[in-house]
XYZ file of C-alpha atoms in Angstrom:
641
model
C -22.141 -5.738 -121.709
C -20.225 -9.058 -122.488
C -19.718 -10.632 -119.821
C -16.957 -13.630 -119.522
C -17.817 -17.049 -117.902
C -14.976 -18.634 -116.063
C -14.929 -22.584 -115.292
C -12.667 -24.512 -113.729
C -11.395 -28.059 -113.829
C -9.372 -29.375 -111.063
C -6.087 -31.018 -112.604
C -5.754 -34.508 -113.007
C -3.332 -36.162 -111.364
C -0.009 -37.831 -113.004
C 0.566 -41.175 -112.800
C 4.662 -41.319 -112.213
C 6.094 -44.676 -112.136
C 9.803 -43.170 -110.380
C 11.806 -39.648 -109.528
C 12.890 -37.239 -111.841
C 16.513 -36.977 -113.036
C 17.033 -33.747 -110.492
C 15.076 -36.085 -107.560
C 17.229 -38.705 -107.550
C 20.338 -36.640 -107.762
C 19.075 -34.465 -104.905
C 18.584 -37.812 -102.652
C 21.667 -38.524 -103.778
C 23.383 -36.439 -102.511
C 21.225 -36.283 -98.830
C 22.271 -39.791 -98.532
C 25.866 -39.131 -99.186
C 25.803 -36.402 -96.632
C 23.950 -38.960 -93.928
C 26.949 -41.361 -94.594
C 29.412 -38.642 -94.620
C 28.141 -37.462 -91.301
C 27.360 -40.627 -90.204
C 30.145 -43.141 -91.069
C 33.172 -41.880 -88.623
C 30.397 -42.099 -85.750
C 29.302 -45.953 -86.966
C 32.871 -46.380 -87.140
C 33.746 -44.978 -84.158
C 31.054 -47.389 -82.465
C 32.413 -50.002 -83.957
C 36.317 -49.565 -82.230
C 34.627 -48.609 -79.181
C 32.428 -51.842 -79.203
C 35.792 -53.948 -79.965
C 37.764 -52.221 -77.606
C 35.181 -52.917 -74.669
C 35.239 -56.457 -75.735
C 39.180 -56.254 -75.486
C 38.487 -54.772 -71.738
C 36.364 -57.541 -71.134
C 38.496 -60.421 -71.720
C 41.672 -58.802 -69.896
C 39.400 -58.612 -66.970
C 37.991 -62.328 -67.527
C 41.892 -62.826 -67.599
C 42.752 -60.503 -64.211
C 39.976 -62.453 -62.433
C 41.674 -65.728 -63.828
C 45.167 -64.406 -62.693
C 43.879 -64.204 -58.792
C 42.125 -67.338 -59.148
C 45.243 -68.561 -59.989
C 47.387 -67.264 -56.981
C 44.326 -67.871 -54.039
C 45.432 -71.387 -55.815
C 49.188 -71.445 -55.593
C 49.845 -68.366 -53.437
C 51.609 -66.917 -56.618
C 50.995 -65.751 -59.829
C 51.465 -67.887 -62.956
C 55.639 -68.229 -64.527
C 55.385 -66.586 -68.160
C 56.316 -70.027 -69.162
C 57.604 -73.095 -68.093
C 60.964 -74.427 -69.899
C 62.162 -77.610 -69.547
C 65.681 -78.734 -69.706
C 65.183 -82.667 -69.351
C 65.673 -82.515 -72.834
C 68.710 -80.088 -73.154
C 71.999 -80.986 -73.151
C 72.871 -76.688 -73.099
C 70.605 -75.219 -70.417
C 71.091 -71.690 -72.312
C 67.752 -71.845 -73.171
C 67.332 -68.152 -73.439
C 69.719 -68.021 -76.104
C 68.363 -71.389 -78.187
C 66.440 -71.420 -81.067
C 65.134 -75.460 -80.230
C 61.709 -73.598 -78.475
C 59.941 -76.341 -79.757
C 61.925 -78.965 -77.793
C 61.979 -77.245 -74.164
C 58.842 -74.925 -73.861
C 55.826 -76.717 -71.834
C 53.091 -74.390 -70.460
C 52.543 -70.685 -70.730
C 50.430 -69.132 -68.318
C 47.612 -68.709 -70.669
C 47.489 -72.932 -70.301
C 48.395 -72.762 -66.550
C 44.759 -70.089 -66.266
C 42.774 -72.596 -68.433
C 41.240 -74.527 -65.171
C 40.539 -70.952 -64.147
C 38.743 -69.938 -67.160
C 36.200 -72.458 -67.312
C 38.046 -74.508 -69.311
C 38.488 -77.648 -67.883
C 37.883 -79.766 -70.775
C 40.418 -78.391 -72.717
C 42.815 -78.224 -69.565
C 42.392 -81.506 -69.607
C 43.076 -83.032 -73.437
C 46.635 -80.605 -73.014
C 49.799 -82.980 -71.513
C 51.543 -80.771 -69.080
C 54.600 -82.809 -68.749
C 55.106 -82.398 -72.447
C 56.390 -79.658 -74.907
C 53.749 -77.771 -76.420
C 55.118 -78.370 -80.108
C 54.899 -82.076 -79.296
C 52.074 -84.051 -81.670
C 49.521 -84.870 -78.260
C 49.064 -81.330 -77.968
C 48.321 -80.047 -81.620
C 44.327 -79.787 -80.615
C 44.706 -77.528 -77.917
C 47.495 -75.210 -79.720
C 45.646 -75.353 -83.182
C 42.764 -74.464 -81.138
C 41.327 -70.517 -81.235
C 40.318 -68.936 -78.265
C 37.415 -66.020 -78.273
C 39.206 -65.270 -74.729
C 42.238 -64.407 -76.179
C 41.199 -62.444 -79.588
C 41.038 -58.618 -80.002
C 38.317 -57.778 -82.892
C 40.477 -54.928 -83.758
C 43.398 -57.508 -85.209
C 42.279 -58.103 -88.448
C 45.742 -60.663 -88.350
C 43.913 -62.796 -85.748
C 42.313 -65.559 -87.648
C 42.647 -69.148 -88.419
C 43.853 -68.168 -92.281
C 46.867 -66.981 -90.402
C 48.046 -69.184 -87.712
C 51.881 -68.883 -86.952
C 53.526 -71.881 -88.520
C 57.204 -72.629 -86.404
C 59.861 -74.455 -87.916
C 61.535 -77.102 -86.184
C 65.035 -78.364 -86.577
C 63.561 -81.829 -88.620
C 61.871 -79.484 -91.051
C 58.637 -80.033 -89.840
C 55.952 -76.902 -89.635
C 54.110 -77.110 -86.610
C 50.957 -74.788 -86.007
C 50.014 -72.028 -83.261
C 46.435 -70.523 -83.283
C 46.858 -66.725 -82.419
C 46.473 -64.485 -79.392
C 46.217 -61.095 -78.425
C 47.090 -60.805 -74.584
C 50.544 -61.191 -72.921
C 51.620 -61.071 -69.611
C 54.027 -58.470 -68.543
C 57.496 -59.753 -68.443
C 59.139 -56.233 -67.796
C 60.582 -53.006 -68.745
C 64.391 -53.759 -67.785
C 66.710 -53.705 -70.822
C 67.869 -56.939 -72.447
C 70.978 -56.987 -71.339
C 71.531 -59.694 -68.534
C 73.217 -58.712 -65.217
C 74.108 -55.331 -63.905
C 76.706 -54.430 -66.757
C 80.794 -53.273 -66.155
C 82.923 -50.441 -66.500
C 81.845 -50.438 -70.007
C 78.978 -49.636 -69.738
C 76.002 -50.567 -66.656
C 72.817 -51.759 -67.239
C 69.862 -49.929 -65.503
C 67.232 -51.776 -64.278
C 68.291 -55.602 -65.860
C 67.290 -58.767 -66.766
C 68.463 -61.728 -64.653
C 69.866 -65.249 -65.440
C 70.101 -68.370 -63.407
C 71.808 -71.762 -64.530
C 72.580 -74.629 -62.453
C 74.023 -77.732 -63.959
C 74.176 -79.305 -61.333
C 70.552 -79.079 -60.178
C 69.533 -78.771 -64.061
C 67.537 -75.408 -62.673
C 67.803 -72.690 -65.467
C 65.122 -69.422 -64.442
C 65.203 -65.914 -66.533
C 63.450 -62.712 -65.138
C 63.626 -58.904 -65.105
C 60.762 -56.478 -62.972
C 57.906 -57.606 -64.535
C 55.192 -60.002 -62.920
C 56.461 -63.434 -64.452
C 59.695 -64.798 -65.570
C 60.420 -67.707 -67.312
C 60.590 -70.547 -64.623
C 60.158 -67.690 -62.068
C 56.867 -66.988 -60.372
C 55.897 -63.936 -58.039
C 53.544 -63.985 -55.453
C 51.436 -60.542 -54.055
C 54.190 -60.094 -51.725
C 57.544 -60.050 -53.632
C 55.720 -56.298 -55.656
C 56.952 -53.089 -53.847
C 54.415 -51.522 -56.471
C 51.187 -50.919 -56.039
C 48.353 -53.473 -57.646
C 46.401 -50.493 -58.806
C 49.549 -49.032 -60.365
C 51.232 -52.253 -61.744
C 50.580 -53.859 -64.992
C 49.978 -57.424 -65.333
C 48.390 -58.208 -68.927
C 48.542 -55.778 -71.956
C 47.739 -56.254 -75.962
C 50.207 -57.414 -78.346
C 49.328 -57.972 -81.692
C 49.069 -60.943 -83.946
C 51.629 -61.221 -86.752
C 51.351 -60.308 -90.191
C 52.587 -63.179 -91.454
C 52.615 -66.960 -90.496
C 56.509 -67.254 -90.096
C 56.384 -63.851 -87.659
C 55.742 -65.339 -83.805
C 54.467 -62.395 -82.217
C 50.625 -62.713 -81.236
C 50.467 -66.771 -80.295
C 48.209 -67.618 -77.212
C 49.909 -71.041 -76.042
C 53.403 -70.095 -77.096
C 55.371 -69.328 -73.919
C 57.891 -66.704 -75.459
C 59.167 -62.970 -75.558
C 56.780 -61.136 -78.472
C 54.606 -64.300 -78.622
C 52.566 -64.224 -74.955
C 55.211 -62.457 -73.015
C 56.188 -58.853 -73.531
C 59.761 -58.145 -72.331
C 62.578 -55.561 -72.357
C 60.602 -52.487 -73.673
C 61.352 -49.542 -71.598
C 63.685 -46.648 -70.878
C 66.897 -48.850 -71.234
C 66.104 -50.024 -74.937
C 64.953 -49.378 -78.002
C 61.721 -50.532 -78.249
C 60.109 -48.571 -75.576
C 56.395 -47.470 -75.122
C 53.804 -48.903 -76.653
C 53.495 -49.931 -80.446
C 56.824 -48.609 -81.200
C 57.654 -47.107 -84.696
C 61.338 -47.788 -84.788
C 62.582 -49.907 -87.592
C 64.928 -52.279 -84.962
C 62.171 -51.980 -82.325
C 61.285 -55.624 -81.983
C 63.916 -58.515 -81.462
C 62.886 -62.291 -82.003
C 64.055 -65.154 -83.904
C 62.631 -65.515 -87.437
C 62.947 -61.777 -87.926
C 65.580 -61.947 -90.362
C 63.266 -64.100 -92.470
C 60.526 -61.683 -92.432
C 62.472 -59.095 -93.506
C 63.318 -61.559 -96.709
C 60.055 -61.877 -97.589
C 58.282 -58.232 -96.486
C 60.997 -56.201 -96.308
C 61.679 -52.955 -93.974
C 59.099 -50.803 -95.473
C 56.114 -52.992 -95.283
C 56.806 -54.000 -91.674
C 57.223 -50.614 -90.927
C 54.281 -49.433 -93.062
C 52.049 -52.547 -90.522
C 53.686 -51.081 -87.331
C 55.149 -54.510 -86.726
C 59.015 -53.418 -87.134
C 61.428 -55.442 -86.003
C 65.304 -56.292 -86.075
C 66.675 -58.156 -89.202
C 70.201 -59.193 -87.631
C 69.169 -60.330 -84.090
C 68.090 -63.765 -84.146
C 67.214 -64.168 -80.576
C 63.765 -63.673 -78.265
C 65.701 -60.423 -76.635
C 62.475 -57.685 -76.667
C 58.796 -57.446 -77.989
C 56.705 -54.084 -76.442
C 52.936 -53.838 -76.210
C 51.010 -53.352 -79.803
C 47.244 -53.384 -80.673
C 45.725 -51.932 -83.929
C 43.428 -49.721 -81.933
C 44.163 -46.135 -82.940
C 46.629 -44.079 -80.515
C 47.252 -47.007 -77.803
C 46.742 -50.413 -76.278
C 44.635 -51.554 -73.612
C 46.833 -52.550 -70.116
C 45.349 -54.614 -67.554
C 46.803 -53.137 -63.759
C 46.942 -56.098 -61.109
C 44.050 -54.533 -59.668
C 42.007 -55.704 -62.352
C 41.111 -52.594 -63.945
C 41.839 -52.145 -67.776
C 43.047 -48.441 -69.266
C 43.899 -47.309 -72.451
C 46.664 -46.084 -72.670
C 48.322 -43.330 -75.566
C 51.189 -44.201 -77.605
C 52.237 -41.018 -76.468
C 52.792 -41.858 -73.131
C 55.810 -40.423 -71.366
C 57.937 -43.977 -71.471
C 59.130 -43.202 -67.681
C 55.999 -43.394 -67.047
C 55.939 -46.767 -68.949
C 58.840 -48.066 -67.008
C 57.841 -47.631 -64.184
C 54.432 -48.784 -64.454
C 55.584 -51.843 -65.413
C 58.512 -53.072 -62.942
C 57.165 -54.470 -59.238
C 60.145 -52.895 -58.032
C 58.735 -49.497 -57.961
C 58.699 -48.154 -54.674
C 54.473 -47.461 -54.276
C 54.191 -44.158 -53.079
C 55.994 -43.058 -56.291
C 52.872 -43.633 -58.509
C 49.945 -43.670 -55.406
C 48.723 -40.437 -55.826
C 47.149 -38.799 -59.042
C 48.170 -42.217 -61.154
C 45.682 -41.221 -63.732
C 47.559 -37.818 -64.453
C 51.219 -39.700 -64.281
C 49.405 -42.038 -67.437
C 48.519 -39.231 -69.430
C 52.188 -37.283 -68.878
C 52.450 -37.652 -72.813
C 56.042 -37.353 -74.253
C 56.114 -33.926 -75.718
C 58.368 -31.079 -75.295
C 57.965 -28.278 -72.826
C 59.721 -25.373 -72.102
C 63.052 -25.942 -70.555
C 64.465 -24.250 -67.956
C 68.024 -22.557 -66.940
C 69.061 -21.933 -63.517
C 72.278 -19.351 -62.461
C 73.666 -21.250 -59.474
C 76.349 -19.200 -58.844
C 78.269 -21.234 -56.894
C 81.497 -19.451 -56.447
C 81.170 -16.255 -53.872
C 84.232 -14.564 -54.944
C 85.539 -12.946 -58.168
C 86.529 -15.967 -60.250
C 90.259 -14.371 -60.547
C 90.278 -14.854 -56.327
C 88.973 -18.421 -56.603
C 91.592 -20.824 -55.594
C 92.056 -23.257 -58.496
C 91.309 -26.136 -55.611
C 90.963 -26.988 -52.398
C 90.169 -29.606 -49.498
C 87.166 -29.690 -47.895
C 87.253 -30.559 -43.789
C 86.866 -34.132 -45.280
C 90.030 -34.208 -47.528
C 87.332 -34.002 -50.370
C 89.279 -32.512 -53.516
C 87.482 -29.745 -55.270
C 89.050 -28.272 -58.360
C 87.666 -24.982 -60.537
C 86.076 -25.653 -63.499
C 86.332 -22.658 -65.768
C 83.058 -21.511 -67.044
C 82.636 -21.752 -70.792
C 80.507 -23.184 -73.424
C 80.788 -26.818 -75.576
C 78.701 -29.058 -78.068
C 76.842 -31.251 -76.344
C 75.814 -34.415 -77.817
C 78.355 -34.530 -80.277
C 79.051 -38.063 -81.360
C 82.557 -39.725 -81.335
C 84.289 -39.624 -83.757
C 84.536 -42.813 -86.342
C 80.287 -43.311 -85.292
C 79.091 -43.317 -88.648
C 75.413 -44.046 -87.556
C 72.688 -40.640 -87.165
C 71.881 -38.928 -84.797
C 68.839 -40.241 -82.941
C 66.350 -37.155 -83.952
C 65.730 -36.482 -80.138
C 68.944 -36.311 -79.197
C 70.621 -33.487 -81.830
C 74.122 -32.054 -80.442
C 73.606 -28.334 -79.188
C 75.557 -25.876 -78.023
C 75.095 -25.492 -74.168
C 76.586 -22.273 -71.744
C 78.264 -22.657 -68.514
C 77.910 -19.397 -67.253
C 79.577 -19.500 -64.040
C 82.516 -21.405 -62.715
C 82.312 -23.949 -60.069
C 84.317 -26.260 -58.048
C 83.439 -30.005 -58.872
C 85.436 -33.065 -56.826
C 88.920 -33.924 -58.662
C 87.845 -37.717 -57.620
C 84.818 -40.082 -57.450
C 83.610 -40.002 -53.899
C 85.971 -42.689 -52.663
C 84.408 -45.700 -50.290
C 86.303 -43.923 -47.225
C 84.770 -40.627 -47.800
C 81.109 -42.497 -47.981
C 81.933 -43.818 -44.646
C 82.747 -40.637 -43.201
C 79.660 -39.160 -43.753
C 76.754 -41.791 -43.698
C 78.556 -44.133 -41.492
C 78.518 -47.317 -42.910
C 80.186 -48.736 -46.504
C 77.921 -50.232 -49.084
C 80.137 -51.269 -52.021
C 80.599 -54.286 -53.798
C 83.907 -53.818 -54.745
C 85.292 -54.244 -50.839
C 88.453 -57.106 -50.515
C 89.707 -58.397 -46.840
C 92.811 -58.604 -48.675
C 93.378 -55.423 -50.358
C 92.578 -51.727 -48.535
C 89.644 -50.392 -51.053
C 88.992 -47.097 -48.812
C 90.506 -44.855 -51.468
C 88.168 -47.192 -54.266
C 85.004 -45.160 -55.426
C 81.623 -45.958 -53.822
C 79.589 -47.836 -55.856
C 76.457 -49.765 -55.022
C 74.285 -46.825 -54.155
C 71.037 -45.422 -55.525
C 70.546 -41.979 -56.869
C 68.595 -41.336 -53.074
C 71.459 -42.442 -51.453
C 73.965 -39.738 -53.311
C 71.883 -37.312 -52.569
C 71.352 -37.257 -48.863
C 75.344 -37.840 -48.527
C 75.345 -34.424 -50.094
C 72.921 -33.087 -47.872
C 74.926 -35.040 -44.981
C 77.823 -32.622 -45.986
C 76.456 -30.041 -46.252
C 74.849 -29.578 -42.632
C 78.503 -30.550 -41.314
C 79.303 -28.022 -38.808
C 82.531 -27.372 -40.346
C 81.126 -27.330 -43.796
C 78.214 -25.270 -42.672
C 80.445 -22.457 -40.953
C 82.502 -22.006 -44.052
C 79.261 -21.752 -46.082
C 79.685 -24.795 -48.841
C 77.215 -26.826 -49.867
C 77.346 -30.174 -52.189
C 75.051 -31.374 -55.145
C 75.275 -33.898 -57.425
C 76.287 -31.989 -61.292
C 74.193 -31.489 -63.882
C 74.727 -33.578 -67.049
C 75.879 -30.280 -69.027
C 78.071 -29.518 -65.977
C 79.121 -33.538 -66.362
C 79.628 -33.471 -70.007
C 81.199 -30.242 -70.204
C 84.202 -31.216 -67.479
C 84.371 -34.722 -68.487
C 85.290 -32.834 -72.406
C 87.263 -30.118 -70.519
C 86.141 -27.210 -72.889
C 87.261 -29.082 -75.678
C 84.676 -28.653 -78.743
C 86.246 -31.966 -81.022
C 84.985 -34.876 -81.277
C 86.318 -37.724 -79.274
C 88.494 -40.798 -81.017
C 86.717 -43.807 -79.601
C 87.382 -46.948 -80.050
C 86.111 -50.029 -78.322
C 89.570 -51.560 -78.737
C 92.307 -50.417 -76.306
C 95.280 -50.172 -77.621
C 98.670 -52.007 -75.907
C 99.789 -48.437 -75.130
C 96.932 -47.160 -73.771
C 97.328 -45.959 -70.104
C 94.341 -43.958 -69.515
C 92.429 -45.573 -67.472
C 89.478 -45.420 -70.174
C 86.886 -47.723 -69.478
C 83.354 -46.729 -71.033
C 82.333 -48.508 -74.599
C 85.576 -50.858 -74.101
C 84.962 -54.537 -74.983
C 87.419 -55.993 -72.383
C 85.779 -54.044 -69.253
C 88.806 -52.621 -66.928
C 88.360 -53.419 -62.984
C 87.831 -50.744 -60.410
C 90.249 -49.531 -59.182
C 91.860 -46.487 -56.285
C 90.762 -43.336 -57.952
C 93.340 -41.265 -59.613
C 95.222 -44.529 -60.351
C 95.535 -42.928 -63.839
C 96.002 -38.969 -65.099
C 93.410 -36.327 -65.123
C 92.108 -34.723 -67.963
C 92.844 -30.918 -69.002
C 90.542 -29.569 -66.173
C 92.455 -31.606 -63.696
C 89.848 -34.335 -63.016
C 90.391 -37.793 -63.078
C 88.396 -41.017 -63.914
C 85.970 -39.514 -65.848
C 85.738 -41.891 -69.033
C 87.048 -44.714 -66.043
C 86.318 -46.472 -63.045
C 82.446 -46.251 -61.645
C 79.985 -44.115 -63.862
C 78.565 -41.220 -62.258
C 74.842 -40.209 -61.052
C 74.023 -36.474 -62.711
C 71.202 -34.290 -60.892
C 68.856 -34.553 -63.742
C 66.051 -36.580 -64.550
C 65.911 -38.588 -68.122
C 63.868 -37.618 -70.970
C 65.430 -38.919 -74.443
C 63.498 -35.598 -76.181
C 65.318 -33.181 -73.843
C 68.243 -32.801 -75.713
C 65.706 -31.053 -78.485
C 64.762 -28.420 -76.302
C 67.443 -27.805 -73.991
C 68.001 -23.791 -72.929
C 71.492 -22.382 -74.009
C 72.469 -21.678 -70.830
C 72.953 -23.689 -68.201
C 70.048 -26.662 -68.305
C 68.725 -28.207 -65.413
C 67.417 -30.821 -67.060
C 63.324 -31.828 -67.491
C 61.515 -30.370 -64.608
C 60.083 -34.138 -63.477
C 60.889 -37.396 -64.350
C 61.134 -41.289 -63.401
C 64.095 -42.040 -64.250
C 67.906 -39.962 -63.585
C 70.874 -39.834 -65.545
C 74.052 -41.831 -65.502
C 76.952 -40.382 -67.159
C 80.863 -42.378 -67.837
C 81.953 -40.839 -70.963
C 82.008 -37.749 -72.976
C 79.086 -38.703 -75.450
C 75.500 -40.337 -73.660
C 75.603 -43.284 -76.027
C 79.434 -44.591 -75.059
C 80.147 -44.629 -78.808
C 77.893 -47.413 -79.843
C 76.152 -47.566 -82.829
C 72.632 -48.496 -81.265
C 71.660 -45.576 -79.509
C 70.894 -47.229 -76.340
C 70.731 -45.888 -73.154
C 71.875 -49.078 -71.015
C 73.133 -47.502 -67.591
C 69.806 -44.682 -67.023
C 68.318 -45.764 -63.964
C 65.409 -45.071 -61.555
C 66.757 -43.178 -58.425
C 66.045 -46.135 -55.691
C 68.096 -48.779 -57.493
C 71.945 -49.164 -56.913
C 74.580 -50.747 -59.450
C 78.039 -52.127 -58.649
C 79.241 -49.481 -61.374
C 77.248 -46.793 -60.634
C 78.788 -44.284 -58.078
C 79.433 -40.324 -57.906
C 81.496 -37.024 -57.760
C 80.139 -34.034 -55.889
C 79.723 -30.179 -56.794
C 80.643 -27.857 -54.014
C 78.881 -24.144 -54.064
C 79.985 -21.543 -51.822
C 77.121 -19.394 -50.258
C 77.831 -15.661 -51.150
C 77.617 -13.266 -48.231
């Protein structure tokens, strides 16, 4: 037998003095994994972090703000603007800022913010720019610095130039008080075209008094106080983010400097073209020194930054919200709570948010679903109103109502709507294409504009502007009343008992219905010019740049449908509410219009943007505002049996 002996030696350990080739590699690539999964969350902590700090500050602000008015029972101007140093007290239109602005609000809330010492070492009676006040305007302040603008620092302070050639220097800010959403246009427009909600201008040479406002919180030598805001303080903005600019010539983003872009935002809603926040367009912004930036950045790479702005308009005339937060900007409401809010929002929503003249049951209930109504398209609706009961061959081509109301038949039919005038050689805004809209039915609309006399009639009393003691203006179109007020007149008419027994009712049109008669089935483009001609006798006032007056209606002749004043006289309030995107989704047949809105559409010509080559909608208006040019004409439907 052999037998086998086995013995065994445990194995010695290896001294290693690192990881093997396939180690390392697999750490590797477990690490890069960790960071992979890891990094959006870090970063994601990080915005967070910087946008709570951001929330922070504007409430440090809001707490400043009614500090500010337990103070002076009102809330801060957004500047004050001297003119002892003026001889032209246009100040709105100057480019000498550095000779007439004193305080911004931001310097008025530094005894409110704790600091008093640097209250102090800052001359109130003297311009900012002016050499006693370079500490506190050179000086940063944590209070008024986003983390999330990487343009915020002292490498990039705005440098102004003054008419002597000097360069003074402005530290940068983040935070601006809310100046309004009104357009820039001052005053409440013409027959050319009205302005919506609008900016206002006072200048007194006498008293040297020059103040500029619009529906925001603050104007420029124009303070508010708690009670002069219809709108809610929970549903009002008062503070929001602008953002630093991205180069020392652009003005945009300056704490102590009391103007439009640099602590004041101004003119950004429904009734420009730099509404919402951080608007994309390449003319969004207006300010002086734009034109220069464009020089040195060009379009692209302002465009690229998100800090657009208008080359050829060298005036403070609009500057929106911006923060470099992804999706939106951080708002401060009266109330002193801070949202964020999407750059998405629905900019009706915007508007209205934004203008102390909103009535505050319009925004009281639910506000947190009116912020995120996001402007995106929905499905669009057609409705058959039917508003002729007999055979359209035994429809009278008119009649008179038991008020003398003249009511003519407008053929049913279909148009382009939205088709530009011709000689416009600008695009198309994207969101508002031409399309080809259905009339499906005929219907009886008023040959006139409902006259001052027929007003009167109904609602018993006479609210237009354009009234003489010299001159009989019954047979002039109303004008001077809101969207609300057109409305219940056709309600008013409609529960007439004469009206009622012969079964008619009265609506305001639709803007297809408007566009559609005002082009009586024509499917050309219209000749405008903003010129009139010496021979010119019809009436045409819309676009024009020497406005006509108002005047009796059918002063001048009707169009092919047998209506009169429709590119003249007042411009006229449509049924449907305003959404610029609607256009891009309307139904073929018959549209209604967006099924909610803030705002309702104004109508005076055959094409929405009066043949202008900035597609602005100047006269769109909320529905409790009136305007000396704004009036209406009336559809009349006939009940069928």
């Amino acid at each position: 037998m052999i037998s086998h002996s086995i013995s065994y030696q445990p194995a010695r350990a290896v001294n290693r003095d690192g990881f093997s080739l396939r180690e390392v590699l697999i750490l590797l690539a477990v690490v890069g994994l960790l960071i992979a999964l890891l990094s959006p969350n870090i970063l994601a902590m990080r915005e967070s972090a910087r946008i709570q700090q951001c929330e922070q500050n504007m409430k440090r602000l809001g707490t400043a703000l009614y500090s500010y008015h337990d103070t002076h029972r009102c809330l801060p101007p957004a500047a004050i603007w001297g003119t002892q140093d003026m001889h032209s007290l246009a100040l709105n239109a100057s480019k000498q800022l550095d000779i007439f602005t004193r305080a911004n609000w931001v310097l008025l809330l530094l005894p409110h913010l704790d600091k008093t010492e640097l209250a102090n070492s800052f001359d109130y009676n003297l311009p900012v720019a002016h050499e006693q006040n370079l500490q506190v305007r050179n000086s940063p302040l944590s209070l008024m610095r986003c983390p999330s603008d990487t343009y915020n620092s002292s490498e990039n302070m705005h440098q102004f130039a003054s008419a002597d050639d000097s360069t003074i220097h402005f530290a940068r800010g983040n935070y601006a008080i809310n100046g309004g959403t009104h357009t820039g246009k001052i005053g409440y427009g013409s027959t050319a075209s009205p302005s919506g909600d609008y900016s206002h201008l006072l200048i007194d040479q006498d008293s040297r008094k020059f103040q500029y406002w619009g529906n925001g919180v603050a104007g420029f030598n124009k303070t508010f106080s708690f009670g002069d805001l219809y709108n809610g303080r929970a549903t009002l903005v008062a503070l929001e983010e602008i953002r630093a600019g991205i180069h020392p010539i652009d003005p945009r983003g300056v704490w102590s400097w009391g103007h439009i872009g640099s602590s004041v935002t101004w003119a950004h809603g429904v009734n420009g073209d730099d509404y919402g926040p951080n608007n994309p367009w390449a003319r969004s912004d207006d300010f002086i020194g734009c034109g220069k930036l464009h020089d040195i950045l060009g379009v692209e790479k302002l465009v690229e930054e998100k800090m657009a702005c208008v080359s050829y308009v060298d005036v403070n005339t609009q500057a929106t919200s911006r923060s470099q937060h992804d999706g939106g900007v951080n708002v401060l409401f009266l109330d002193g709570t801070v949202k964020f809010i999407s750059d998405k929002i629905d900019p009706g929503v915007w508007h209205v948010i934004h203008s102390r003249e909103t009535p505050a049951d319009i925004l009281a209930s639910d506000f947190d679903e009116h912020l995120n109504t996001v402007n995106e398209l929905e499905d669009a609706s057609e409705v058959n109103h039917a508003s002729i009961s007999e055979k359209p061959e035994q429809a009278p081509s008119d009649f008179l109502n038991s008020t003398d109301m003249k009511f003519v038949l407008i053929p049913k039919g279909s148009f382009i709507m939205g088709l530009p005038d011709d000689g416009n050689d600008y695009d198309l805004p994207p969101e508002s294409p031409q399309h080809t809209v259905q009339i499906t039915h005929p219907f009886y609309l008023g040959a006139y504009e409902v006259t001052q006399g027929d007003y009167e009639k109904i609602m018993g009393i006479n609210p237009a502007f354009h009234q003489s003691t010299s001159e009989d203006t019954t047979s002039f179109p109303v004008e001077q009343v809101t969207w609300n007020d057109a409305n219940e007149f056709c309600r008013r008419l409609s529960n007439t008992p004469t009206e009622k027994n012969a079964k008619r009712t009265y609506r305001l049109p639709t803007e297809a219905e408007w566009e559609y008669a005002c082009r009586a089935g024509s499917e050309q483009p219209y000749a405008f010019s903003s010129v009139k001609s010496m021979d010119d006798t019809s009436g045409e006032a819309a676009g024009k740049t020497h406005p006509l007056p108002i005047t009796k209606v059918g002063s001048y002749a009707p169009n092919a449908f047998g209506l009169y004043d429709m590119r003249g006289n007042v411009w006229e309030w449509c049924s449907d509410w305003f959404d610029r995107d609607y256009y891009s989704r309307s139904p073929l047949r018959d549209p209604q219009g967006p099924k909610h809105g803030y705002l309702k559409v104004v109508r005076g010509c055959d094409w929405i943007y009066v043949g202008e080559g900035c597609k602005i909608n100047y006269p769109i208006t909320v529905p409790w505002k009136h305007n000396p040019f704004i009036g209406f004409r009336i559809v009349c439907e006939m009940r069928r049996e």
